[in-house]
């Protein structure tokens, strides 16, 4: 028979955990600021009236969204898994880099902080690898190397020239996490094959600095293979039949894989994008279609662990996902494929709306979870 639950003991143990591990909810604030600044920059690039007119923001859009926002969230989740106070240096530095760029400080200041945060994240992965010695953690370590390289290269190069480094960081991190979660459904050699694919993606990123067209072709081929393999073996193909949160996460995951396949197909077929439509499709297929769909899929699991607050399933959690997918269809199909500027602009605005809805639905769900508890 299970032991009786004692609220006093739970509060005491919670207090002891809080004493051992620094408060981490505040580390999500810099991520939120990076998100808001990145969305503001995205609207500026789309030619839409925005609340903050900062001349420097558009050039910082990609770095703010990947390293400032996603990088802070990813490193925070990994620091929680490490359970060591020094691990929180990674999200703190990455968040500080995003805030520096948001406040208009010189790009060099933000880049150095982001690079330091990425190195700290690599140290976190090194400690996690010492615990379990698995290939998935090794892939995540390569992703941290890509993030470090992107931050350092940004001191000299525009984002368009180091794009594959940012792609490697986001895609390899998420693919490694999906392999960890689907371990029971994957062939025995799946993690090792993912590690080989990760090395190929990194090789393509390095090659793209000297031979952009070759690097993009190779990256497109490898990413397409990885996407196909993950789609076939991911548990989302089974959990989509379940009601509630499992279905929401599964739909988000499968949508993310679909948009990553679209972006990979662009690189595979054309190499370095030669038109704005091709570039926009590849970039937002990865970071918006794949990256943000995965954030929506994992948020109900990761954020409660980070914030130490329950987040029960609510139907409102579908709103960001539905709006995000609609925005991508309008932007990529209507705007880039059909050539409609109006549909492209509507897609850009709806994309911003979807990402603003995400924290709103998170807060609503967590507040309702507290009341229920």
Short mmCIF file of C-alpha atoms in Angstrom, two decimals:
data_model
loop_
_atom_site.label_atom_id
_atom_site.label_comp_id
_atom_site.label_asym_id
_atom_site.label_seq_id
_atom_site.Cartn_x
_atom_site.Cartn_y
_atom_site.Cartn_z
CA UNK A 1 0.00 0.00 0.00
CA UNK A 2 1.31 3.48 -0.89
CA UNK A 3 2.38 5.63 2.05
CA UNK A 4 0.07 8.41 3.16
CA UNK A 5 0.80 11.83 1.69
CA UNK A 6 1.86 14.40 4.32
CA UNK A 7 1.54 18.03 3.09
CA UNK A 8 3.90 19.23 5.82
CA UNK A 9 6.61 16.85 4.66
CA UNK A 10 6.03 17.90 1.04
CA UNK A 11 6.40 21.57 1.95
CA UNK A 12 9.53 20.83 3.96
CA UNK A 13 11.13 18.84 1.13
CA UNK A 14 10.13 21.56 -1.34
CA UNK A 15 11.77 24.13 0.88
CA UNK A 16 14.96 22.05 1.05
CA UNK A 17 15.00 21.74 -2.76
CA UNK A 18 14.52 25.49 -3.08
CA UNK A 19 17.43 26.05 -0.72
CA UNK A 20 19.69 23.78 -2.77
CA UNK A 21 18.69 25.06 -6.22
CA UNK A 22 18.53 28.79 -6.97
CA UNK A 23 15.19 30.25 -7.96
CA UNK A 24 14.85 29.77 -11.69
CA UNK A 25 11.53 31.32 -12.67
CA UNK A 26 13.19 34.72 -13.02
CA UNK A 27 15.48 33.30 -15.70
CA UNK A 28 12.46 33.07 -18.00
CA UNK A 29 12.09 36.87 -17.91
CA UNK A 30 15.15 37.53 -20.14
CA UNK A 31 13.86 34.87 -22.53
CA UNK A 32 10.52 36.67 -22.65
CA UNK A 33 12.25 40.00 -23.34
CA UNK A 34 14.25 38.42 -26.17
CA UNK A 35 11.04 37.00 -27.59
CA UNK A 36 9.26 40.36 -27.48
CA UNK A 37 12.23 42.15 -29.06
CA UNK A 38 12.56 39.46 -31.71
CA UNK A 39 8.86 39.69 -32.57
CA UNK A 40 9.10 43.47 -32.74
CA UNK A 41 12.05 43.11 -35.13
CA UNK A 42 10.10 40.60 -37.20
CA UNK A 43 7.24 43.06 -37.64
CA UNK A 44 9.72 45.78 -38.59
CA UNK A 45 11.14 43.48 -41.27
CA UNK A 46 7.59 42.84 -42.49
CA UNK A 47 6.93 46.57 -42.80
CA UNK A 48 4.27 46.58 -40.08
CA UNK A 49 3.78 49.38 -37.55
CA UNK A 50 5.33 48.31 -34.24
CA UNK A 51 5.40 49.71 -30.69
CA UNK A 52 9.21 49.97 -30.57
CA UNK A 53 11.11 51.51 -33.49
CA UNK A 54 14.75 50.54 -32.89
CA UNK A 55 17.01 50.72 -35.91
CA UNK A 56 19.30 47.97 -34.62
CA UNK A 57 16.60 45.35 -33.94
CA UNK A 58 15.96 44.00 -37.47
CA UNK A 59 19.60 42.91 -37.86
CA UNK A 60 19.37 41.16 -34.47
CA UNK A 61 16.09 39.36 -35.12
CA UNK A 62 17.51 35.90 -35.86
CA UNK A 63 20.00 35.89 -33.00
CA UNK A 64 17.41 37.15 -30.51
CA UNK A 65 14.92 34.42 -31.41
CA UNK A 66 17.38 31.51 -31.54
CA UNK A 67 20.06 32.19 -28.93
CA UNK A 68 18.32 34.81 -26.80
CA UNK A 69 14.90 33.12 -26.58
CA UNK A 70 15.26 29.45 -27.52
CA UNK A 71 18.81 29.23 -26.19
CA UNK A 72 17.79 30.53 -22.77
CA UNK A 73 14.84 28.13 -22.53
CA UNK A 74 16.87 25.12 -23.67
CA UNK A 75 19.75 25.85 -21.30
CA UNK A 76 17.34 26.45 -18.41
CA UNK A 77 15.72 23.07 -18.93
CA UNK A 78 19.14 21.40 -19.08
CA UNK A 79 20.26 23.20 -15.92
CA UNK A 80 17.20 21.86 -14.13
CA UNK A 81 18.15 18.36 -15.29
CA UNK A 82 21.74 18.81 -14.07
CA UNK A 83 20.61 19.85 -10.55
CA UNK A 84 23.74 21.87 -9.89
CA UNK A 85 23.62 25.62 -9.08
CA UNK A 86 26.51 26.46 -11.45
CA UNK A 87 24.49 25.08 -14.36
CA UNK A 88 22.22 28.14 -14.20
CA UNK A 89 25.12 30.25 -15.48
CA UNK A 90 24.20 29.10 -19.00
CA UNK A 91 20.62 30.49 -19.08
CA UNK A 92 21.73 33.55 -17.09
CA UNK A 93 24.44 34.44 -19.64
CA UNK A 94 22.30 33.65 -22.67
CA UNK A 95 19.44 35.66 -21.19
CA UNK A 96 21.80 38.55 -20.44
CA UNK A 97 22.99 38.48 -24.04
CA UNK A 98 19.43 38.70 -25.28
CA UNK A 99 18.66 41.58 -22.91
CA UNK A 100 21.81 43.44 -24.03
CA UNK A 101 20.70 43.18 -27.65
CA UNK A 102 17.16 44.20 -26.72
CA UNK A 103 18.35 47.32 -24.91
CA UNK A 104 20.38 48.44 -27.91
CA UNK A 105 23.85 47.81 -26.45
CA UNK A 106 26.61 47.20 -29.02
CA UNK A 107 26.17 43.90 -30.85
CA UNK A 108 29.63 42.82 -29.66
CA UNK A 109 28.48 42.93 -26.03
CA UNK A 110 25.49 40.71 -26.73
CA UNK A 111 27.53 38.33 -28.90
CA UNK A 112 30.17 37.83 -26.19
CA UNK A 113 27.51 37.11 -23.56
CA UNK A 114 25.76 34.68 -25.89
CA UNK A 115 29.04 32.94 -26.65
CA UNK A 116 29.84 32.65 -22.93
CA UNK A 117 26.38 31.25 -22.26
CA UNK A 118 26.78 28.69 -25.05
CA UNK A 119 30.12 27.57 -23.61
CA UNK A 120 28.46 27.20 -20.20
CA UNK A 121 25.71 25.12 -21.86
CA UNK A 122 28.40 22.91 -23.39
CA UNK A 123 29.84 22.39 -19.89
CA UNK A 124 26.37 21.36 -18.66
CA UNK A 125 26.12 18.80 -21.44
CA UNK A 126 29.60 17.52 -20.61
CA UNK A 127 28.52 16.81 -17.03
CA UNK A 128 25.30 15.18 -18.20
CA UNK A 129 27.30 13.00 -20.59
CA UNK A 130 29.53 11.86 -17.72
CA UNK A 131 26.38 10.60 -15.98
CA UNK A 132 24.86 8.55 -18.80
CA UNK A 133 27.35 8.32 -21.72
CA UNK A 134 24.64 8.27 -24.36
CA UNK A 135 24.78 9.41 -27.98
CA UNK A 136 21.79 11.74 -27.62
CA UNK A 137 23.66 13.88 -25.07
CA UNK A 138 26.67 13.90 -27.38
CA UNK A 139 24.44 15.27 -30.14
CA UNK A 140 23.18 17.98 -27.79
CA UNK A 141 26.82 18.83 -27.04
CA UNK A 142 27.44 19.31 -30.76
CA UNK A 143 24.40 21.58 -30.84
CA UNK A 144 25.96 23.70 -28.08
CA UNK A 145 29.17 23.88 -30.14
CA UNK A 146 27.06 25.16 -33.05
CA UNK A 147 25.50 27.81 -30.80
CA UNK A 148 28.95 28.92 -29.64
CA UNK A 149 30.20 29.08 -33.20
CA UNK A 150 27.17 31.10 -34.30
CA UNK A 151 27.65 33.66 -31.52
CA UNK A 152 31.37 34.05 -32.31
CA UNK A 153 30.84 34.22 -36.07
CA UNK A 154 28.15 36.86 -35.61
CA UNK A 155 30.90 39.22 -34.49
CA UNK A 156 32.06 39.26 -38.13
CA UNK A 157 29.31 37.86 -40.35
CA UNK A 158 25.62 38.57 -40.96
CA UNK A 159 23.09 35.93 -39.93
CA UNK A 160 22.51 34.84 -43.53
CA UNK A 161 26.15 33.67 -43.75
CA UNK A 162 26.07 31.65 -40.52
CA UNK A 163 22.51 30.40 -40.84
CA UNK A 164 23.39 26.69 -40.80
CA UNK A 165 25.12 27.12 -37.42
CA UNK A 166 21.87 28.40 -35.90
CA UNK A 167 19.93 25.67 -37.71
CA UNK A 168 22.28 23.03 -36.30
CA UNK A 169 21.78 24.32 -32.76
CA UNK A 170 17.98 24.22 -32.88
CA UNK A 171 17.47 21.08 -34.97
CA UNK A 172 20.11 18.88 -33.31
CA UNK A 173 18.95 19.83 -29.81
CA UNK A 174 15.34 18.96 -30.55
CA UNK A 175 16.15 15.80 -32.51
CA UNK A 176 18.29 14.53 -29.63
CA UNK A 177 15.47 15.12 -27.16
CA UNK A 178 12.99 13.30 -29.40
CA UNK A 179 15.36 10.32 -29.68
CA UNK A 180 15.65 10.23 -25.88
CA UNK A 181 11.88 10.21 -25.48
CA UNK A 182 11.28 7.63 -28.23
CA UNK A 183 14.12 5.33 -27.18
CA UNK A 184 11.85 2.30 -26.71
CA UNK A 185 10.36 2.68 -30.19
CA UNK A 186 13.65 3.19 -32.04
CA UNK A 187 16.11 0.64 -33.44
CA UNK A 188 19.10 -0.07 -31.21
CA UNK A 189 21.45 1.91 -33.46
CA UNK A 190 19.19 4.95 -33.80
CA UNK A 191 21.12 7.18 -31.37
CA UNK A 192 24.42 6.30 -33.04
CA UNK A 193 22.99 7.11 -36.48
CA UNK A 194 21.70 10.42 -35.13
CA UNK A 195 25.24 11.19 -33.95
CA UNK A 196 26.56 10.51 -37.46
CA UNK A 197 23.88 12.79 -38.89
CA UNK A 198 24.81 15.47 -36.36
CA UNK A 199 28.45 15.36 -37.44
CA UNK A 200 27.35 15.68 -41.08
CA UNK A 201 25.19 18.70 -40.26
CA UNK A 202 28.11 20.32 -38.43
CA UNK A 203 30.41 19.54 -41.37
CA UNK A 204 27.90 21.19 -43.69
CA UNK A 205 27.79 24.26 -41.43
CA UNK A 206 31.59 24.52 -41.50
CA UNK A 207 31.69 23.99 -45.27
CA UNK A 208 29.04 26.67 -45.80
CA UNK A 209 31.48 29.34 -44.64
CA UNK A 210 33.74 28.68 -47.65
CA UNK A 211 31.41 26.88 -50.07
CA UNK A 212 27.86 27.99 -49.20
CA UNK A 213 26.15 26.09 -52.01
CA UNK A 214 27.79 22.75 -51.16
CA UNK A 215 27.11 23.18 -47.44
CA UNK A 216 23.45 23.97 -48.04
CA UNK A 217 22.94 20.99 -50.39
CA UNK A 218 24.51 18.59 -47.87
CA UNK A 219 22.58 20.09 -44.94
CA UNK A 220 19.30 19.79 -46.86
CA UNK A 221 19.91 16.12 -47.63
CA UNK A 222 20.90 15.20 -44.07
CA UNK A 223 18.04 17.16 -42.49
CA UNK A 224 15.54 15.53 -44.83
CA UNK A 225 16.75 12.06 -43.83
CA UNK A 226 16.65 12.93 -40.13
CA UNK A 227 13.16 14.35 -40.49
CA UNK A 228 11.87 11.27 -42.27
CA UNK A 229 13.38 8.91 -39.70
CA UNK A 230 12.01 10.84 -36.73
CA UNK A 231 8.56 11.10 -38.28
CA UNK A 232 8.41 7.34 -38.79
CA UNK A 233 9.59 6.38 -35.31
CA UNK A 234 8.34 9.21 -33.12
CA UNK A 235 5.72 8.22 -30.53
CA UNK A 236 3.60 11.11 -31.81
CA UNK A 237 2.26 8.80 -34.54
CA UNK A 238 0.63 6.75 -31.78
CA UNK A 239 -0.20 9.38 -29.15
CA UNK A 240 -2.15 11.44 -31.69
CA UNK A 241 -4.99 8.97 -31.13
CA UNK A 242 -5.18 9.87 -27.45
CA UNK A 243 -7.33 12.77 -26.23
CA UNK A 244 -6.16 15.93 -24.48
CA UNK A 245 -2.52 16.88 -24.04
CA UNK A 246 -1.03 13.82 -25.84
CA UNK A 247 -2.95 14.73 -28.99
CA UNK A 248 -1.96 18.40 -28.77
CA UNK A 249 1.71 17.52 -28.42
CA UNK A 250 1.54 14.93 -31.19
CA UNK A 251 -0.08 17.32 -33.67
CA UNK A 252 2.53 19.99 -32.84
CA UNK A 253 5.37 17.50 -33.32
CA UNK A 254 4.12 16.21 -36.65
CA UNK A 255 3.49 19.75 -37.92
CA UNK A 256 7.04 20.63 -36.89
CA UNK A 257 8.48 17.70 -38.84
CA UNK A 258 6.46 18.72 -41.91
CA UNK A 259 7.82 22.28 -41.91
CA UNK A 260 11.38 21.06 -41.32
CA UNK A 261 10.99 18.82 -44.37
CA UNK A 262 9.87 21.83 -46.43
CA UNK A 263 12.93 23.83 -45.36
CA UNK A 264 15.28 20.90 -45.96
CA UNK A 265 13.81 20.39 -49.43
CA UNK A 266 14.61 24.02 -50.31
CA UNK A 267 18.29 23.57 -49.36
CA UNK A 268 18.51 20.18 -51.06
CA UNK A 269 16.98 21.38 -54.34
CA UNK A 270 18.44 24.87 -54.73
CA UNK A 271 21.45 24.92 -52.40
CA UNK A 272 21.93 28.49 -51.21
CA UNK A 273 18.55 30.25 -51.61
CA UNK A 274 18.73 32.63 -54.57
CA UNK A 275 15.48 34.49 -53.92
CA UNK A 276 13.91 36.15 -50.91
CA UNK A 277 10.98 33.70 -51.09
CA UNK A 278 13.31 30.68 -50.95
CA UNK A 279 15.32 32.16 -48.08
CA UNK A 280 12.19 33.08 -46.13
CA UNK A 281 10.74 29.59 -46.63
CA UNK A 282 13.91 27.85 -45.43
CA UNK A 283 14.47 30.13 -42.44
CA UNK A 284 10.92 30.24 -41.12
CA UNK A 285 10.28 26.61 -41.99
CA UNK A 286 13.03 25.70 -39.52
CA UNK A 287 12.79 28.28 -36.77
CA UNK A 288 9.07 29.07 -36.82
CA UNK A 289 7.50 25.95 -38.29
CA UNK A 290 9.79 23.39 -36.65
CA UNK A 291 11.29 25.19 -33.66
CA UNK A 292 8.19 26.90 -32.33
CA UNK A 293 5.92 23.92 -33.00
CA UNK A 294 8.30 21.88 -30.85
CA UNK A 295 8.21 24.54 -28.13
CA UNK A 296 4.41 24.30 -28.10
CA UNK A 297 4.64 20.49 -27.96
CA UNK A 298 7.08 20.43 -25.03
CA UNK A 299 5.93 23.49 -23.06
CA UNK A 300 3.25 21.64 -21.00
CA UNK A 301 5.93 19.21 -19.80
CA UNK A 302 9.02 21.39 -19.43
CA UNK A 303 7.62 24.67 -18.08
CA UNK A 304 5.88 23.16 -15.01
CA UNK A 305 9.19 21.50 -14.04
CA UNK A 306 11.07 24.78 -14.45
CA UNK A 307 8.50 26.99 -12.71
CA UNK A 308 7.51 24.35 -10.10
CA UNK A 309 3.87 25.05 -10.96
CA UNK A 310 1.33 22.56 -12.37
CA UNK A 311 0.07 23.24 -15.87
CA UNK A 312 -3.00 21.08 -16.54
CA UNK A 313 -4.32 20.62 -20.05
CA UNK A 314 -6.81 23.23 -21.24
CA UNK A 315 -8.36 23.53 -24.69
CA UNK A 316 -7.04 27.08 -24.92
CA UNK A 317 -3.56 25.56 -25.36
CA UNK A 318 -4.54 24.71 -28.94
CA UNK A 319 -4.79 28.40 -29.85
CA UNK A 320 -1.05 29.13 -30.39
CA UNK A 321 -0.58 25.97 -32.44
CA UNK A 322 -3.58 26.58 -34.72
CA UNK A 323 -2.71 30.23 -35.30
CA UNK A 324 0.95 29.35 -35.91
CA UNK A 325 0.12 26.76 -38.57
CA UNK A 326 -2.31 29.14 -40.28
CA UNK A 327 0.35 31.86 -40.29
CA UNK A 328 2.87 29.53 -41.93
CA UNK A 329 0.44 28.46 -44.62
CA UNK A 330 -0.33 32.09 -45.45
CA UNK A 331 3.33 33.11 -45.36
CA UNK A 332 5.00 30.19 -47.12
CA UNK A 333 2.25 28.96 -49.45
CA UNK A 334 0.31 32.16 -50.07
CA UNK A 335 3.20 34.59 -49.87
CA UNK A 336 6.33 32.77 -51.02
CA UNK A 337 4.82 30.18 -53.39
CA UNK A 338 1.91 32.19 -54.83
CA UNK A 339 3.64 35.56 -54.62
CA UNK A 340 0.93 37.40 -52.67
CA UNK A 341 2.44 40.19 -50.59
CA UNK A 342 -0.79 40.66 -48.68
CA UNK A 343 -0.96 36.99 -47.64
CA UNK A 344 2.73 37.10 -46.69
CA UNK A 345 2.16 40.10 -44.45
CA UNK A 346 -0.90 38.52 -42.86
CA UNK A 347 1.16 35.38 -42.25
CA UNK A 348 3.90 37.40 -40.55
CA UNK A 349 1.41 39.18 -38.31
CA UNK A 350 -0.38 35.95 -37.39
CA UNK A 351 2.97 34.34 -36.60
CA UNK A 352 3.70 37.08 -34.09
CA UNK A 353 0.18 36.66 -32.70
CA UNK A 354 0.73 32.93 -32.21
CA UNK A 355 3.95 33.46 -30.27
CA UNK A 356 2.27 36.08 -28.09
CA UNK A 357 -0.59 33.67 -27.40
CA UNK A 358 1.83 31.00 -26.18
CA UNK A 359 2.93 32.70 -22.92
CA UNK A 360 -0.63 33.90 -22.39
CA UNK A 361 -2.05 30.37 -22.55
CA UNK A 362 0.80 29.12 -20.35
CA UNK A 363 -0.03 31.67 -17.65
CA UNK A 364 -3.77 30.94 -17.85
CA UNK A 365 -3.16 27.18 -17.55
CA UNK A 366 -0.74 27.57 -14.66
CA UNK A 367 -3.10 29.90 -12.76
CA UNK A 368 -5.94 27.41 -13.21
CA UNK A 369 -3.58 24.63 -12.12
CA UNK A 370 -2.75 26.45 -8.90
CA UNK A 371 -6.42 27.02 -8.15
CA UNK A 372 -7.17 23.35 -8.77
CA UNK A 373 -4.27 22.31 -6.52
#
